Each structure stands twice: as structure tokens, then as C-alpha cells.
């Protein structure tokens, strides 16, 4: 796999994790959610960016709590 594809998948996994999770929950394609997010951000002068950051923070906290409550064998 070329380095550009690895970079693309890495960026999409870390940056667009919120859009991917919303798409999975609602059954909508991730690319359309990203487009709607961009359009709404332009229309409302960037206020959805705050919502995006809150959701990203929430997802990070949930992941941390799952790892803390269910440690792997290597972390014991």
C-alpha cells in the first residue's frame, strides 16, 4: 500500500471518526455526512465545528473508559 493511502486512512480514522460513527449509527454514507457538515459550517459561520469537537472529545473519553475498565493482559 503506498504511503499516500496509509496517510489517507490514518487521517480519516483520527479526524473523521465522528462522521464515520454518525454514519454507522444512522445508516448514511460517511462522505455525505462530511459534505453536510462542510455546508452547514459555511452557512452558520463555523458553529458545527464546536459540536464536532465536543463529539470527538466524548468519543475519546468513552474509548479511554472502556480501556480503563477492561484492561488487556499486557496492561495488568
PDB file of N, CA and C in Angstrom, residues 5-72:
ATOM      1  N   UNK A   5      -1.911   6.351   0.615  1.00  0.00           N
ATOM      2  CA  UNK A   5      -3.119   5.667   1.074  1.00  0.00           C
ATOM      3  C   UNK A   5      -3.074   5.415   2.572  1.00  0.00           C
ATOM      4  N   UNK A   6      -1.894   5.074   3.087  1.00  0.00           N
ATOM      5  CA  UNK A   6      -1.766   4.878   4.529  1.00  0.00           C
ATOM      6  C   UNK A   6      -2.069   6.179   5.267  1.00  0.00           C
ATOM      7  N   UNK A   7      -1.560   7.278   4.738  1.00  0.00           N
ATOM      8  CA  UNK A   7      -1.816   8.583   5.347  1.00  0.00           C
ATOM      9  C   UNK A   7      -3.298   8.929   5.281  1.00  0.00           C
ATOM     10  N   UNK A   8      -3.924   8.644   4.139  1.00  0.00           N
ATOM     11  CA  UNK A   8      -5.351   8.936   3.982  1.00  0.00           C
ATOM     12  C   UNK A   8      -6.188   8.155   4.989  1.00  0.00           C
ATOM     13  N   UNK A   9      -5.926   6.857   5.131  1.00  0.00           N
ATOM     14  CA  UNK A   9      -6.692   6.042   6.065  1.00  0.00           C
ATOM     15  C   UNK A   9      -6.432   6.470   7.509  1.00  0.00           C
ATOM     16  N   UNK A  10      -5.209   6.833   7.813  1.00  0.00           N
ATOM     17  CA  UNK A  10      -4.882   7.289   9.165  1.00  0.00           C
ATOM     18  C   UNK A  10      -5.604   8.591   9.492  1.00  0.00           C
ATOM     19  N   UNK A  11      -5.593   9.531   8.553  1.00  0.00           N
ATOM     20  CA  UNK A  11      -6.269  10.816   8.767  1.00  0.00           C
ATOM     21  C   UNK A  11      -7.773  10.612   8.875  1.00  0.00           C
ATOM     22  N   UNK A  12      -8.347   9.794   8.009  1.00  0.00           N
ATOM     23  CA  UNK A  12      -9.785   9.547   8.064  1.00  0.00           C
ATOM     24  C   UNK A  12     -10.175   8.868   9.374  1.00  0.00           C
ATOM     25  N   UNK A  13      -9.320   7.994   9.863  1.00  0.00           N
ATOM     26  CA  UNK A  13      -9.651   7.289  11.109  1.00  0.00           C
ATOM     27  C   UNK A  13      -9.620   8.246  12.297  1.00  0.00           C
ATOM     28  N   UNK A  14      -8.640   9.122  12.345  1.00  0.00           N
ATOM     29  CA  UNK A  14      -8.494  10.002  13.502  1.00  0.00           C
ATOM     30  C   UNK A  14      -9.292  11.290  13.387  1.00  0.00           C
ATOM     31  N   UNK A  15      -9.366  11.859  12.199  1.00  0.00           N
ATOM     32  CA  UNK A  15     -10.026  13.150  12.041  1.00  0.00           C
ATOM     33  C   UNK A  15     -11.524  12.995  11.808  1.00  0.00           C
ATOM     34  N   UNK A  16     -11.908  12.028  11.012  1.00  0.00           N
ATOM     35  CA  UNK A  16     -13.312  11.882  10.649  1.00  0.00           C
ATOM     36  C   UNK A  16     -14.005  10.762  11.412  1.00  0.00           C
ATOM     37  N   UNK A  17     -13.500  10.403  12.552  1.00  0.00           N
ATOM     38  CA  UNK A  17     -14.114   9.343  13.337  1.00  0.00           C
ATOM     39  C   UNK A  17     -15.530   9.683  13.762  1.00  0.00           C
ATOM     40  N   UNK A  18     -15.784  10.955  14.002  1.00  0.00           N
ATOM     41  CA  UNK A  18     -17.119  11.383  14.417  1.00  0.00           C
ATOM     42  C   UNK A  18     -18.110  11.175  13.276  1.00  0.00           C
ATOM     43  N   UNK A  19     -17.746  11.611  12.092  1.00  0.00           N
ATOM     44  CA  UNK A  19     -18.643  11.459  10.935  1.00  0.00           C
ATOM     45  C   UNK A  19     -18.876   9.988  10.610  1.00  0.00           C
ATOM     46  N   UNK A  20     -17.840   9.179  10.742  1.00  0.00           N
ATOM     47  CA  UNK A  20     -17.978   7.750  10.475  1.00  0.00           C
ATOM     48  C   UNK A  20     -18.927   7.106  11.477  1.00  0.00           C
ATOM     49  N   UNK A  21     -18.779   7.454  12.743  1.00  0.00           N
ATOM     50  CA  UNK A  21     -19.640   6.879  13.782  1.00  0.00           C
ATOM     51  C   UNK A  21     -21.094   7.296  13.577  1.00  0.00           C
ATOM     52  N   UNK A  22     -21.325   8.565  13.241  1.00  0.00           N
ATOM     53  CA  UNK A  22     -22.685   9.034  12.975  1.00  0.00           C
ATOM     54  C   UNK A  22     -23.260   8.308  11.767  1.00  0.00           C
ATOM     55  N   UNK A  23     -22.453   8.135  10.720  1.00  0.00           N
ATOM     56  CA  UNK A  23     -22.902   7.429   9.525  1.00  0.00           C
ATOM     57  C   UNK A  23     -23.276   5.995   9.804  1.00  0.00           C
ATOM     58  N   UNK A  24     -22.485   5.323  10.647  1.00  0.00           N
ATOM     59  CA  UNK A  24     -22.798   3.939  11.006  1.00  0.00           C
ATOM     60  C   UNK A  24     -24.099   3.853  11.795  1.00  0.00           C
ATOM     61  N   UNK A  25     -24.285   4.778  12.732  1.00  0.00           N
ATOM     62  CA  UNK A  25     -25.486   4.753  13.571  1.00  0.00           C
ATOM     63  C   UNK A  25     -26.751   5.057  12.764  1.00  0.00           C
ATOM     64  N   UNK A  26     -26.658   6.003  11.820  1.00  0.00           N
ATOM     65  CA  UNK A  26     -27.843   6.424  11.060  1.00  0.00           C
ATOM     66  C   UNK A  26     -28.009   5.690   9.732  1.00  0.00           C
ATOM     67  N   UNK A  27     -27.005   4.926   9.314  1.00  0.00           N
ATOM     68  CA  UNK A  27     -27.084   4.210   8.050  1.00  0.00           C
ATOM     69  C   UNK A  27     -26.927   5.111   6.840  1.00  0.00           C
ATOM     70  N   UNK A  28     -26.155   6.189   6.989  1.00  0.00           N
ATOM     71  CA  UNK A  28     -25.914   7.145   5.906  1.00  0.00           C
ATOM     72  C   UNK A  28     -24.433   7.069   5.557  1.00  0.00           C
ATOM     73  N   UNK A  29     -24.103   7.313   4.293  1.00  0.00           N
ATOM     74  CA  UNK A  29     -22.701   7.262   3.900  1.00  0.00           C
ATOM     75  C   UNK A  29     -21.914   8.372   4.583  1.00  0.00           C
ATOM     76  N   UNK A  30     -20.692   8.037   4.924  1.00  0.00           N
ATOM     77  CA  UNK A  30     -19.836   8.975   5.639  1.00  0.00           C
ATOM     78  C   UNK A  30     -19.519  10.200   4.801  1.00  0.00           C
ATOM     79  N   UNK A  31     -19.332  10.017   3.511  1.00  0.00           N
ATOM     80  CA  UNK A  31     -18.987  11.155   2.657  1.00  0.00           C
ATOM     81  C   UNK A  31     -20.114  12.183   2.600  1.00  0.00           C
ATOM     82  N   UNK A  32     -21.367  11.731   2.614  1.00  0.00           N
ATOM     83  CA  UNK A  32     -22.466  12.695   2.590  1.00  0.00           C
ATOM     84  C   UNK A  32     -22.566  13.440   3.917  1.00  0.00           C
ATOM     85  N   UNK A  33     -22.286  12.779   5.022  1.00  0.00           N
ATOM     86  CA  UNK A  33     -22.292  13.459   6.319  1.00  0.00           C
ATOM     87  C   UNK A  33     -21.192  14.513   6.352  1.00  0.00           C
ATOM     88  N   UNK A  34     -20.021  14.188   5.811  1.00  0.00           N
ATOM     89  CA  UNK A  34     -18.929  15.163   5.766  1.00  0.00           C
ATOM     90  C   UNK A  34     -19.315  16.365   4.911  1.00  0.00           C
ATOM     91  N   UNK A  35     -19.960  16.113   3.773  1.00  0.00           N
ATOM     92  CA  UNK A  35     -20.389  17.226   2.919  1.00  0.00           C
ATOM     93  C   UNK A  35     -21.414  18.107   3.630  1.00  0.00           C
ATOM     94  N   UNK A  36     -22.385  17.499   4.279  1.00  0.00           N
ATOM     95  CA  UNK A  36     -23.379  18.275   5.023  1.00  0.00           C
ATOM     96  C   UNK A  36     -22.708  19.088   6.124  1.00  0.00           C
ATOM     97  N   UNK A  37     -21.735  18.498   6.788  1.00  0.00           N
ATOM     98  CA  UNK A  37     -21.017  19.206   7.833  1.00  0.00           C
ATOM     99  C   UNK A  37     -20.307  20.437   7.271  1.00  0.00           C
ATOM    100  N   UNK A  38     -19.661  20.279   6.129  1.00  0.00           N
ATOM    101  CA  UNK A  38     -18.966  21.410   5.500  1.00  0.00           C
ATOM    102  C   UNK A  38     -19.964  22.477   5.079  1.00  0.00           C
ATOM    103  N   UNK A  39     -21.054  22.086   4.450  1.00  0.00           N
ATOM    104  CA  UNK A  39     -22.055  23.058   4.011  1.00  0.00           C
ATOM    105  C   UNK A  39     -22.660  23.816   5.182  1.00  0.00           C
ATOM    106  N   UNK A  40     -23.025  23.099   6.229  1.00  0.00           N
ATOM    107  CA  UNK A  40     -23.620  23.747   7.400  1.00  0.00           C
ATOM    108  C   UNK A  40     -22.602  24.650   8.082  1.00  0.00           C
ATOM    109  N   UNK A  41     -21.332  24.257   8.080  1.00  0.00           N
ATOM    110  CA  UNK A  41     -20.302  25.095   8.676  1.00  0.00           C
ATOM    111  C   UNK A  41     -20.177  26.422   7.939  1.00  0.00           C
ATOM    112  N   UNK A  42     -20.271  26.386   6.619  1.00  0.00           N
ATOM    113  CA  UNK A  42     -20.205  27.633   5.851  1.00  0.00           C
ATOM    114  C   UNK A  42     -21.440  28.499   6.085  1.00  0.00           C
ATOM    115  N   UNK A  43     -22.590  27.865   6.151  1.00  0.00           N
ATOM    116  CA  UNK A  43     -23.836  28.622   6.316  1.00  0.00           C
ATOM    117  C   UNK A  43     -23.903  29.266   7.705  1.00  0.00           C
ATOM    118  N   UNK A  44     -23.483  28.532   8.730  1.00  0.00           N
ATOM    119  CA  UNK A  44     -23.612  29.035  10.101  1.00  0.00           C
ATOM    120  C   UNK A  44     -22.309  29.603  10.642  1.00  0.00           C
ATOM    121  N   UNK A  45     -21.386  29.897   9.796  1.00  0.00           N
ATOM    122  CA  UNK A  45     -20.105  30.520  10.141  1.00  0.00           C
ATOM    123  C   UNK A  45     -19.332  29.690  11.176  1.00  0.00           C
ATOM    124  N   UNK A  46     -19.260  28.395  10.972  1.00  0.00           N
ATOM    125  CA  UNK A  46     -18.384  27.533  11.751  1.00  0.00           C
ATOM    126  C   UNK A  46     -18.890  27.007  13.072  1.00  0.00           C
ATOM    127  N   UNK A  47     -20.122  27.249  13.439  1.00  0.00           N
ATOM    128  CA  UNK A  47     -20.593  26.756  14.735  1.00  0.00           C
ATOM    129  C   UNK A  47     -20.632  25.228  14.831  1.00  0.00           C
ATOM    130  N   UNK A  48     -20.854  24.463  13.760  1.00  0.00           N
ATOM    131  CA  UNK A  48     -20.811  22.998  13.890  1.00  0.00           C
ATOM    132  C   UNK A  48     -19.420  22.465  14.248  1.00  0.00           C
ATOM    133  N   UNK A  49     -18.398  23.279  14.060  1.00  0.00           N
ATOM    134  CA  UNK A  49     -17.057  22.839  14.436  1.00  0.00           C
ATOM    135  C   UNK A  49     -16.997  22.615  15.946  1.00  0.00           C
ATOM    136  N   UNK A  50     -17.673  23.453  16.698  1.00  0.00           N
ATOM    137  CA  UNK A  50     -17.720  23.287  18.151  1.00  0.00           C
ATOM    138  C   UNK A  50     -18.425  21.976  18.502  1.00  0.00           C
ATOM    139  N   UNK A  51     -19.531  21.694  17.842  1.00  0.00           N
ATOM    140  CA  UNK A  51     -20.241  20.435  18.064  1.00  0.00           C
ATOM    141  C   UNK A  51     -19.360  19.243  17.705  1.00  0.00           C
ATOM    142  N   UNK A  52     -18.636  19.339  16.592  1.00  0.00           N
ATOM    143  CA  UNK A  52     -17.740  18.270  16.163  1.00  0.00           C
ATOM    144  C   UNK A  52     -16.668  18.017  17.223  1.00  0.00           C
ATOM    145  N   UNK A  53     -16.074  19.072  17.754  1.00  0.00           N
ATOM    146  CA  UNK A  53     -15.032  18.917  18.764  1.00  0.00           C
ATOM    147  C   UNK A  53     -15.589  18.302  20.046  1.00  0.00           C
ATOM    148  N   UNK A  54     -16.799  18.677  20.424  1.00  0.00           N
ATOM    149  CA  UNK A  54     -17.427  18.085  21.608  1.00  0.00           C
ATOM    150  C   UNK A  54     -17.668  16.596  21.388  1.00  0.00           C
ATOM    151  N   UNK A  55     -18.170  16.228  20.214  1.00  0.00           N
ATOM    152  CA  UNK A  55     -18.407  14.804  19.923  1.00  0.00           C
ATOM    153  C   UNK A  55     -17.102  14.018  19.874  1.00  0.00           C
ATOM    154  N   UNK A  56     -16.056  14.601  19.289  1.00  0.00           N
ATOM    155  CA  UNK A  56     -14.758  13.926  19.235  1.00  0.00           C
ATOM    156  C   UNK A  56     -14.205  13.722  20.647  1.00  0.00           C
ATOM    157  N   UNK A  57     -14.347  14.738  21.496  1.00  0.00           N
ATOM    158  CA  UNK A  57     -13.900  14.618  22.878  1.00  0.00           C
ATOM    159  C   UNK A  57     -14.685  13.524  23.602  1.00  0.00           C
ATOM    160  N   UNK A  58     -15.982  13.486  23.401  1.00  0.00           N
ATOM    161  CA  UNK A  58     -16.835  12.482  24.038  1.00  0.00           C
ATOM    162  C   UNK A  58     -16.440  11.067  23.613  1.00  0.00           C
ATOM    163  N   UNK A  59     -16.167  10.896  22.316  1.00  0.00           N
ATOM    164  CA  UNK A  59     -15.764   9.576  21.825  1.00  0.00           C
ATOM    165  C   UNK A  59     -14.423   9.164  22.426  1.00  0.00           C
ATOM    166  N   UNK A  60     -13.516  10.114  22.581  1.00  0.00           N
ATOM    167  CA  UNK A  60     -12.218   9.821  23.173  1.00  0.00           C
ATOM    168  C   UNK A  60     -12.357   9.415  24.633  1.00  0.00           C
ATOM    169  N   UNK A  61     -13.202  10.100  25.370  1.00  0.00           N
ATOM    170  CA  UNK A  61     -13.430   9.771  26.775  1.00  0.00           C
ATOM    171  C   UNK A  61     -14.038   8.365  26.899  1.00  0.00           C
ATOM    172  N   UNK A  62     -15.000   8.047  26.043  1.00  0.00           N
ATOM    173  CA  UNK A  62     -15.617   6.709  26.083  1.00  0.00           C
ATOM    174  C   UNK A  62     -14.582   5.629  25.809  1.00  0.00           C
ATOM    175  N   UNK A  63     -13.701   5.853  24.821  1.00  0.00           N
ATOM    176  CA  UNK A  63     -12.664   4.877  24.493  1.00  0.00           C
ATOM    177  C   UNK A  63     -11.709   4.706  25.677  1.00  0.00           C
ATOM    178  N   UNK A  64     -11.348   5.801  26.327  1.00  0.00           N
ATOM    179  CA  UNK A  64     -10.466   5.734  27.482  1.00  0.00           C
ATOM    180  C   UNK A  64     -11.103   4.939  28.613  1.00  0.00           C
ATOM    181  N   UNK A  65     -12.383   5.188  28.892  1.00  0.00           N
ATOM    182  CA  UNK A  65     -13.066   4.471  29.967  1.00  0.00           C
ATOM    183  C   UNK A  65     -13.206   2.989  29.660  1.00  0.00           C
ATOM    184  N   UNK A  66     -13.431   2.647  28.417  1.00  0.00           N
ATOM    185  CA  UNK A  66     -13.514   1.225  28.052  1.00  0.00           C
ATOM    186  C   UNK A  66     -12.183   0.536  28.294  1.00  0.00           C
ATOM    187  N   UNK A  67     -11.080   1.175  27.913  1.00  0.00           N
ATOM    188  CA  UNK A  67      -9.762   0.591  28.120  1.00  0.00           C
ATOM    189  C   UNK A  67      -9.433   0.512  29.602  1.00  0.00           C
ATOM    190  N   UNK A  68      -9.854   1.511  30.367  1.00  0.00           N
ATOM    191  CA  UNK A  68      -9.573   1.525  31.801  1.00  0.00           C
ATOM    192  C   UNK A  68     -10.370   0.444  32.532  1.00  0.00           C
ATOM    193  N   UNK A  69     -11.615   0.249  32.147  1.00  0.00           N
ATOM    194  CA  UNK A  69     -12.464  -0.738  32.811  1.00  0.00           C
ATOM    195  C   UNK A  69     -12.198  -2.164  32.345  1.00  0.00           C
ATOM    196  N   UNK A  70     -11.654  -2.326  31.155  1.00  0.00           N
ATOM    197  CA  UNK A  70     -11.362  -3.649  30.601  1.00  0.00           C
ATOM    198  C   UNK A  70      -9.904  -3.711  30.161  1.00  0.00           C
ATOM    199  N   UNK A  71      -8.945  -3.741  31.100  1.00  0.00           N
ATOM    200  CA  UNK A  71      -7.534  -3.756  30.706  1.00  0.00           C
ATOM    201  C   UNK A  71      -7.167  -5.068  30.017  1.00  0.00           C
ATOM    202  N   UNK A  72      -6.240  -4.982  29.108  1.00  0.00           N
ATOM    203  CA  UNK A  72      -5.776  -6.189  28.440  1.00  0.00           C
ATOM    204  C   UNK A  72      -4.783  -6.924  29.336  1.00  0.00           C
TER     205      UNK A  72
END
